[in-house]
Amino acid sequence: MRKSVMCRFKGFSFVLPIMLIFFLSSAWGADISIDGGGDHTMVVRDDETVWCWGNNESGQLGNGIQDGQPSTVPVRASGLMDVRAVAAGRKHSAALKNDGTVWTWGENSSGQLGDGTNTNSSQPVKTNGLSNITAISAGNNHTVALGGDKTVWTWGNNDNGQLGYQTTSNTPTKVSGLSNVIAIAADSEHTMALKNDGSLWAWGKNSSGQIGNGTNDNVTAPVKISGISNVSAIAAGGNHSAAVSDGKIWIWGSGTYGQLGNGTTENSNTPAMLSDLDNVSSVAATSFHTAILMDDGTVRACGAYGTADGRVDHLIPTEIAELSDITAIGAGESHMMAIMGNRSVWTWGRSTGGLLGNGSDGAGGDILEPEQADISLWVFPNAIASLQVAIGISPVITMSKDNDVSGDGNVGVEEAVFFLRVTAGMIP
């Protein structure tokens, strides 16, 4: 197996290690974005295309097939390029392009696609009236966008006040009284916003105390959450919420499965810090458990692993031994995702309908330990572009079958397979 390639540039020949090219592609690649919905998963690859897998009954995979069979392996969302972030709802999907526009597809019964209709779409459609958007998030049947002016826009279902105003809307509507927002999070039927002063705001369903304002009453307009400050990251689970502040993790809301990590299964309607954990980087939450990414690239999780027979509940954060060098984590309704430093994707949790993207239809039951999905974020042409940026050259270079790098612009099947093997860490 090759470990290096011969490059030619302006009459000079030189050898570059494959892993150098891989390293540079990771360093200069696309932003990492991965998210899960009720029964599907989405990810942005390094070439800024969107790939989805899982259930497709409402067209949420975006491949032009509606009421279709689930896909147990990743398929590309039709016609989408230059994407920087994705968000998955229960049965709908959203993508944010580099130009600040938002594109949505899948179920639209509540207007969650934001195109002014209530008609499902199996292909991406442009959301009305939005520009200069910097972030997106999706709940069960509503969608949230963060504007470049730090305002928040919402649309879709509003049964529990999750839009932050009194009416339902099938087009984006600005949430009044909310400014200077730098991050958003939505799941199930509540929404969260982080301001640039480190304060946290939330609204929507509050039956389990997931808003964190000391009550269990629904909230139809943003309220400031007391008792926590200097917040740097947020996550919304099905009926619980989490935040990172000064390297510590705070969790509140439903504790039915131990997802609050405090050693009990009781609910909490105010934020509570887990004092035993330091150096927390970010957090992700499903309806059943919470995953915590540490600064050292390890992951700890609490709550339910799996949803059926054989389910295991962890009442305190427990390190996931199979995961290391993790750079990002994501969550669906009942499954989790992690991206390693080598750009491989790992999934675990409920596996029905191809939800985990590992080629299995889930007939064997839930997956309680992370398994590698059938996709890598690394894309060879992107690696070459990254290499050109890194070392300041501008020829078109690509590997040929004689181990040279030429200027014909074509990568053969042999090379594609080889680089996929490199990405998967299979170099001998």
mmCIF file of C-alpha atoms in Angstrom, residues 121-389:
data_model
loop_
_atom_site.group_PDB
_atom_site.id
_atom_site.type_symbol
_atom_site.label_atom_id
_atom_site.label_comp_id
_atom_site.label_asym_id
_atom_site.label_seq_id
_atom_site.Cartn_x
_atom_site.Cartn_y
_atom_site.Cartn_z
ATOM 1 C CA SER A 121 -40.527 18.294 -0.618
ATOM 2 C CA SER A 122 -38.120 15.478 -1.440
ATOM 3 C CA GLN A 123 -35.550 17.959 -2.765
ATOM 4 C CA PRO A 124 -34.056 21.084 -1.187
ATOM 5 C CA VAL A 125 -36.122 24.273 -1.552
ATOM 6 C CA LYS A 126 -34.982 27.763 -0.658
ATOM 7 C CA THR A 127 -36.518 29.183 2.511
ATOM 8 C CA ASN A 128 -38.323 32.466 1.922
ATOM 9 C CA GLY A 129 -37.033 35.838 3.059
ATOM 10 C CA LEU A 130 -33.746 34.854 4.672
ATOM 11 C CA SER A 131 -30.247 36.124 3.890
ATOM 12 C CA ASN A 132 -26.965 36.516 5.735
ATOM 13 C CA ILE A 133 -27.810 33.615 8.057
ATOM 14 C CA THR A 134 -24.949 32.291 10.206
ATOM 15 C CA ALA A 135 -26.444 29.261 11.997
ATOM 16 C CA ILE A 136 -29.462 26.946 11.884
ATOM 17 C CA SER A 137 -31.161 24.448 14.180
ATOM 18 C CA ALA A 138 -34.266 22.272 13.990
ATOM 19 C CA GLY A 139 -36.801 20.934 16.477
ATOM 20 C CA ASN A 140 -39.370 18.235 15.847
ATOM 21 C CA ASN A 141 -41.510 20.341 13.527
ATOM 22 C CA HIS A 142 -40.005 23.821 13.723
ATOM 23 C CA THR A 143 -36.848 25.455 12.393
ATOM 24 C CA VAL A 144 -34.621 28.225 13.765
ATOM 25 C CA ALA A 145 -32.091 30.514 12.061
ATOM 26 C CA LEU A 146 -29.568 33.005 13.422
ATOM 27 C CA GLY A 147 -29.084 36.158 11.393
ATOM 28 C CA GLY A 148 -25.820 37.951 10.757
ATOM 29 C CA ASP A 149 -27.260 40.835 12.758
ATOM 30 C CA LYS A 150 -27.569 38.461 15.762
ATOM 31 C CA THR A 151 -31.369 38.221 15.561
ATOM 32 C CA VAL A 152 -33.334 34.949 15.690
ATOM 33 C CA TRP A 153 -35.897 33.769 13.146
ATOM 34 C CA THR A 154 -38.302 30.839 13.603
ATOM 35 C CA TRP A 155 -41.042 29.049 11.648
ATOM 36 C CA GLY A 156 -43.166 25.881 11.738
ATOM 37 C CA ASN A 157 -45.159 24.283 14.537
ATOM 38 C CA ASN A 158 -45.921 26.432 17.580
ATOM 39 C CA ASP A 159 -48.115 24.205 19.759
ATOM 40 C CA ASN A 160 -46.030 24.915 22.868
ATOM 41 C CA GLY A 161 -44.643 28.376 22.118
ATOM 42 C CA GLN A 162 -41.390 27.097 20.606
ATOM 43 C CA LEU A 163 -41.400 29.841 17.945
ATOM 44 C CA GLY A 164 -41.162 32.570 20.585
ATOM 45 C CA TYR A 165 -44.373 34.333 19.555
ATOM 46 C CA GLN A 166 -48.106 33.631 19.592
ATOM 47 C CA THR A 167 -48.861 32.456 16.049
ATOM 48 C CA THR A 168 -47.863 29.613 13.733
ATOM 49 C CA SER A 169 -45.880 30.623 10.639
ATOM 50 C CA ASN A 170 -44.846 28.798 7.455
ATOM 51 C CA THR A 171 -42.338 31.530 6.648
ATOM 52 C CA PRO A 172 -39.492 32.842 8.829
ATOM 53 C CA THR A 173 -40.585 35.375 11.448
ATOM 54 C CA LYS A 174 -38.277 37.389 13.677
ATOM 55 C CA VAL A 175 -38.428 36.689 17.424
ATOM 56 C CA SER A 176 -38.992 40.067 19.038
ATOM 57 C CA GLY A 177 -37.104 41.275 22.093
ATOM 58 C CA LEU A 178 -34.087 39.093 21.381
ATOM 59 C CA SER A 179 -30.786 40.583 20.171
ATOM 60 C CA ASN A 180 -27.032 39.986 20.321
ATOM 61 C CA VAL A 181 -27.499 36.221 19.925
ATOM 62 C CA ILE A 182 -24.439 34.174 18.924
ATOM 63 C CA ALA A 183 -25.742 30.579 19.126
ATOM 64 C CA ILE A 184 -29.061 28.736 18.901
ATOM 65 C CA ALA A 185 -30.343 25.250 19.731
ATOM 66 C CA ALA A 186 -33.692 23.543 19.218
ATOM 67 C CA ASP A 187 -35.088 20.082 19.797
ATOM 68 C CA SER A 188 -38.509 18.579 20.244
ATOM 69 C CA GLU A 189 -40.615 21.606 21.208
ATOM 70 C CA HIS A 190 -38.333 24.112 22.918
ATOM 71 C CA THR A 191 -35.704 26.575 21.705
ATOM 72 C CA MET A 192 -32.582 28.107 23.252
ATOM 73 C CA ALA A 193 -30.460 31.161 22.453
ATOM 74 C CA LEU A 194 -27.018 32.203 23.734
ATOM 75 C CA LYS A 195 -26.215 35.919 23.808
ATOM 76 C CA ASN A 196 -22.786 37.479 23.373
ATOM 77 C CA ASP A 197 -22.731 38.432 27.062
ATOM 78 C CA GLY A 198 -22.820 34.740 28.000
ATOM 79 C CA SER A 199 -26.450 34.789 29.122
ATOM 80 C CA LEU A 200 -28.859 31.999 28.177
ATOM 81 C CA TRP A 201 -32.451 32.413 27.015
ATOM 82 C CA ALA A 202 -35.119 29.783 26.307
ATOM 83 C CA TRP A 203 -38.779 29.349 25.368
ATOM 84 C CA GLY A 204 -41.335 26.696 24.419
ATOM 85 C CA LYS A 205 -42.436 23.455 26.068
ATOM 86 C CA ASN A 206 -41.540 23.206 29.749
ATOM 87 C CA SER A 207 -43.371 20.142 31.058
ATOM 88 C CA SER A 208 -40.155 18.676 32.501
ATOM 89 C CA GLY A 209 -38.492 21.956 33.453
ATOM 90 C CA GLN A 210 -36.344 22.052 30.307
ATOM 91 C CA ILE A 211 -36.619 25.842 30.059
ATOM 92 C CA GLY A 212 -34.797 26.127 33.391
ATOM 93 C CA ASN A 213 -36.752 29.048 34.853
ATOM 94 C CA GLY A 214 -37.887 27.245 38.015
ATOM 95 C CA THR A 215 -41.369 26.378 36.717
ATOM 96 C CA ASN A 216 -43.006 23.721 34.576
ATOM 97 C CA ASP A 217 -45.227 26.098 32.621
ATOM 98 C CA ASN A 218 -44.782 26.580 28.883
ATOM 99 C CA VAL A 219 -43.111 29.826 27.817
ATOM 100 C CA THR A 220 -44.187 31.608 24.617
ATOM 101 C CA ALA A 221 -41.502 34.326 24.614
ATOM 102 C CA PRO A 222 -37.782 34.210 25.443
ATOM 103 C CA VAL A 223 -36.928 34.261 29.153
ATOM 104 C CA LYS A 224 -33.491 34.637 30.686
ATOM 105 C CA ILE A 225 -32.279 31.604 32.623
ATOM 106 C CA SER A 226 -30.917 32.589 36.016
ATOM 107 C CA GLY A 227 -28.178 30.832 37.950
ATOM 108 C CA ILE A 228 -25.853 30.305 34.999
ATOM 109 C CA SER A 229 -23.554 32.769 33.203
ATOM 110 C CA ASN A 230 -20.561 32.946 30.876
ATOM 111 C CA VAL A 231 -22.071 30.186 28.721
ATOM 112 C CA SER A 232 -20.025 29.055 25.701
ATOM 113 C CA ALA A 233 -22.041 26.136 24.250
ATOM 114 C CA ILE A 234 -25.642 24.918 24.418
ATOM 115 C CA ALA A 235 -27.696 21.848 23.481
ATOM 116 C CA ALA A 236 -31.399 21.012 23.524
ATOM 117 C CA GLY A 237 -32.573 17.439 24.075
ATOM 118 C CA GLY A 238 -36.095 16.096 23.763
ATOM 119 C CA ASN A 239 -37.158 17.303 27.211
ATOM 120 C CA HIS A 240 -33.912 18.496 28.746
ATOM 121 C CA SER A 241 -31.251 21.138 28.115
ATOM 122 C CA ALA A 242 -27.505 21.474 28.629
ATOM 123 C CA ALA A 243 -24.899 24.232 28.601
ATOM 124 C CA VAL A 244 -21.139 24.622 29.003
ATOM 125 C CA SER A 245 -19.814 27.431 31.200
ATOM 126 C CA ASP A 246 -16.164 27.947 32.147
ATOM 127 C CA GLY A 247 -15.368 24.346 31.256
ATOM 128 C CA LYS A 248 -18.169 22.941 33.415
ATOM 129 C CA ILE A 249 -21.343 21.185 32.258
ATOM 130 C CA TRP A 250 -24.830 22.205 33.422
ATOM 131 C CA ILE A 251 -27.913 20.048 32.683
ATOM 132 C CA TRP A 252 -31.607 20.399 33.561
ATOM 133 C CA GLY A 253 -35.095 19.203 32.605
ATOM 134 C CA SER A 254 -36.187 15.566 32.356
ATOM 135 C CA GLY A 255 -34.027 13.050 34.198
ATOM 136 C CA THR A 256 -36.134 9.973 33.467
ATOM 137 C CA TYR A 257 -33.246 8.031 31.939
ATOM 138 C CA GLY A 258 -30.425 9.572 33.967
ATOM 139 C CA GLN A 259 -29.649 12.099 31.236
ATOM 140 C CA LEU A 260 -29.024 14.859 33.799
ATOM 141 C CA GLY A 261 -25.967 12.948 35.006
ATOM 142 C CA ASN A 262 -26.579 13.700 38.677
ATOM 143 C CA GLY A 263 -26.977 10.098 39.837
ATOM 144 C CA THR A 264 -30.784 10.188 39.928
ATOM 145 C CA THR A 265 -33.743 9.895 37.553
ATOM 146 C CA GLU A 266 -35.477 12.975 38.938
ATOM 147 C CA ASN A 267 -36.307 16.095 36.934
ATOM 148 C CA SER A 268 -34.810 19.522 37.604
ATOM 149 C CA ASN A 269 -36.394 22.809 36.496
ATOM 150 C CA THR A 270 -33.260 24.863 37.159
ATOM 151 C CA PRO A 271 -29.720 24.426 35.780
ATOM 152 C CA ALA A 272 -27.496 22.174 37.901
ATOM 153 C CA MET A 273 -23.731 21.880 37.518
ATOM 154 C CA LEU A 274 -21.949 18.525 37.510
ATOM 155 C CA SER A 275 -19.051 19.414 39.781
ATOM 156 C CA ASP A 276 -16.957 16.328 38.989
ATOM 157 C CA LEU A 277 -16.353 17.258 35.338
ATOM 158 C CA ASP A 278 -13.804 19.857 34.214
ATOM 159 C CA ASN A 279 -12.441 20.876 30.809
ATOM 160 C CA VAL A 280 -15.706 20.334 28.945
ATOM 161 C CA SER A 281 -15.612 21.526 25.328
ATOM 162 C CA SER A 282 -19.151 20.994 23.994
ATOM 163 C CA VAL A 283 -22.334 19.006 24.520
ATOM 164 C CA ALA A 284 -25.046 17.227 22.509
ATOM 165 C CA ALA A 285 -28.360 15.810 23.696
ATOM 166 C CA THR A 286 -30.937 13.268 22.513
ATOM 167 C CA SER A 287 -34.334 12.539 24.063
ATOM 168 C CA PHE A 288 -32.681 9.841 26.148
ATOM 169 C CA HIS A 289 -29.111 10.803 26.951
ATOM 170 C CA THR A 290 -26.449 13.498 26.976
ATOM 171 C CA ALA A 291 -22.995 13.325 25.368
ATOM 172 C CA ILE A 292 -20.190 15.534 26.635
ATOM 173 C CA LEU A 293 -17.066 16.266 24.574
ATOM 174 C CA MET A 294 -13.956 16.930 26.635
ATOM 175 C CA ASP A 295 -11.008 19.122 25.679
ATOM 176 C CA ASP A 296 -8.816 16.026 25.295
ATOM 177 C CA GLY A 297 -11.082 14.542 22.602
ATOM 178 C CA THR A 298 -12.739 11.928 24.797
ATOM 179 C CA VAL A 299 -16.509 11.648 25.214
ATOM 180 C CA ARG A 300 -18.560 11.000 28.332
ATOM 181 C CA ALA A 301 -22.266 10.222 28.286
ATOM 182 C CA CYS A 302 -25.142 9.775 30.701
ATOM 183 C CA GLY A 303 -28.679 8.482 30.263
ATOM 184 C CA ALA A 304 -30.076 5.596 28.227
ATOM 185 C CA TYR A 305 -28.002 3.658 25.696
ATOM 186 C CA GLY A 306 -30.563 2.130 23.353
ATOM 187 C CA THR A 307 -34.341 2.313 23.520
ATOM 188 C CA ALA A 308 -35.522 -1.311 23.738
ATOM 189 C CA ASP A 309 -34.538 -4.594 25.369
ATOM 190 C CA GLY A 310 -30.948 -4.495 26.528
ATOM 191 C CA ARG A 311 -31.077 -0.769 27.214
ATOM 192 C CA VAL A 312 -28.393 0.410 29.600
ATOM 193 C CA ASP A 313 -28.842 3.514 31.758
ATOM 194 C CA HIS A 314 -25.868 5.490 33.086
ATOM 195 C CA LEU A 315 -26.874 7.878 35.862
ATOM 196 C CA ILE A 316 -23.526 9.682 35.851
ATOM 197 C CA PRO A 317 -21.286 10.636 32.892
ATOM 198 C CA THR A 318 -19.301 7.578 31.813
ATOM 199 C CA GLU A 319 -16.408 7.636 29.357
ATOM 200 C CA ILE A 320 -17.078 5.919 26.026
ATOM 201 C CA ALA A 321 -13.975 3.786 25.657
ATOM 202 C CA GLU A 322 -14.313 3.350 21.887
ATOM 203 C CA LEU A 323 -14.032 7.087 21.202
ATOM 204 C CA SER A 324 -10.854 9.179 21.171
ATOM 205 C CA ASP A 325 -9.539 12.145 19.200
ATOM 206 C CA ILE A 326 -13.128 13.332 18.742
ATOM 207 C CA THR A 327 -13.535 16.778 17.183
ATOM 208 C CA ALA A 328 -17.341 17.083 17.090
ATOM 209 C CA ILE A 329 -20.455 15.345 18.400
ATOM 210 C CA GLY A 330 -24.084 15.429 17.305
ATOM 211 C CA ALA A 331 -27.424 14.034 18.395
ATOM 212 C CA GLY A 332 -30.702 12.794 16.990
ATOM 213 C CA GLU A 333 -33.864 11.904 18.846
ATOM 214 C CA SER A 334 -32.456 8.568 20.012
ATOM 215 C CA HIS A 335 -28.991 8.195 18.510
ATOM 216 C CA MET A 336 -25.624 9.915 18.719
ATOM 217 C CA MET A 337 -22.826 10.759 16.293
ATOM 218 C CA ALA A 338 -19.141 11.606 16.680
ATOM 219 C CA ILE A 339 -16.445 12.697 14.236
ATOM 220 C CA MET A 340 -12.847 11.629 14.785
ATOM 221 C CA GLY A 341 -9.759 13.603 13.881
ATOM 222 C CA ASN A 342 -9.282 11.372 10.824
ATOM 223 C CA ARG A 343 -12.715 12.584 9.572
ATOM 224 C CA SER A 344 -14.414 9.220 10.130
ATOM 225 C CA VAL A 345 -18.003 9.209 11.434
ATOM 226 C CA TRP A 346 -19.133 7.046 14.357
ATOM 227 C CA THR A 347 -22.733 6.389 15.439
ATOM 228 C CA TRP A 348 -24.613 4.531 18.171
ATOM 229 C CA GLY A 349 -28.101 4.218 19.678
ATOM 230 C CA ARG A 350 -31.356 3.276 17.946
ATOM 231 C CA SER A 351 -30.525 1.584 14.666
ATOM 232 C CA THR A 352 -33.860 0.912 12.928
ATOM 233 C CA GLY A 353 -34.349 2.093 9.357
ATOM 234 C CA GLY A 354 -30.655 2.552 8.654
ATOM 235 C CA LEU A 355 -30.433 5.376 11.177
ATOM 236 C CA LEU A 356 -26.763 4.728 11.989
ATOM 237 C CA GLY A 357 -25.521 4.651 8.390
ATOM 238 C CA ASN A 358 -23.529 1.467 8.826
ATOM 239 C CA GLY A 359 -25.297 -0.587 6.159
ATOM 240 C CA SER A 360 -27.600 -2.302 8.657
ATOM 241 C CA ASP A 361 -31.389 -1.972 8.760
ATOM 242 C CA GLY A 362 -31.333 -2.323 12.534
ATOM 243 C CA ALA A 363 -32.901 -5.772 12.640
ATOM 244 C CA GLY A 364 -30.218 -6.830 15.097
ATOM 245 C CA GLY A 365 -31.326 -4.274 17.670
ATOM 246 C CA ASP A 366 -29.928 -1.060 19.080
ATOM 247 C CA ILE A 367 -26.182 -0.405 18.974
ATOM 248 C CA LEU A 368 -24.884 0.385 22.458
ATOM 249 C CA GLU A 369 -21.259 1.002 21.448
ATOM 250 C CA PRO A 370 -20.075 3.374 18.676
ATOM 251 C CA GLU A 371 -19.606 1.833 15.233
ATOM 252 C CA GLN A 372 -18.068 3.441 12.163
ATOM 253 C CA ALA A 373 -20.577 4.682 9.584
ATOM 254 C CA ASP A 374 -20.086 4.072 5.866
ATOM 255 C CA ILE A 375 -18.825 7.567 5.113
ATOM 256 C CA SER A 376 -15.780 9.754 5.639
ATOM 257 C CA LEU A 377 -15.835 13.524 5.565
ATOM 258 C CA TRP A 378 -12.479 13.588 3.758
ATOM 259 C CA VAL A 379 -12.607 14.096 -0.015
ATOM 260 C CA PHE A 380 -9.442 13.618 -2.137
ATOM 261 C CA PRO A 381 -9.860 16.595 -4.527
ATOM 262 C CA ASN A 382 -10.398 18.761 -1.471
ATOM 263 C CA ALA A 383 -7.150 17.464 -0.017
ATOM 264 C CA ILE A 384 -5.253 18.558 -3.121
ATOM 265 C CA ALA A 385 -6.831 22.011 -2.954
ATOM 266 C CA SER A 386 -5.853 22.231 0.705
ATOM 267 C CA LEU A 387 -2.310 21.211 -0.174
ATOM 268 C CA GLN A 388 -2.080 23.973 -2.764
ATOM 269 C CA VAL A 389 -3.196 26.545 -0.200
#
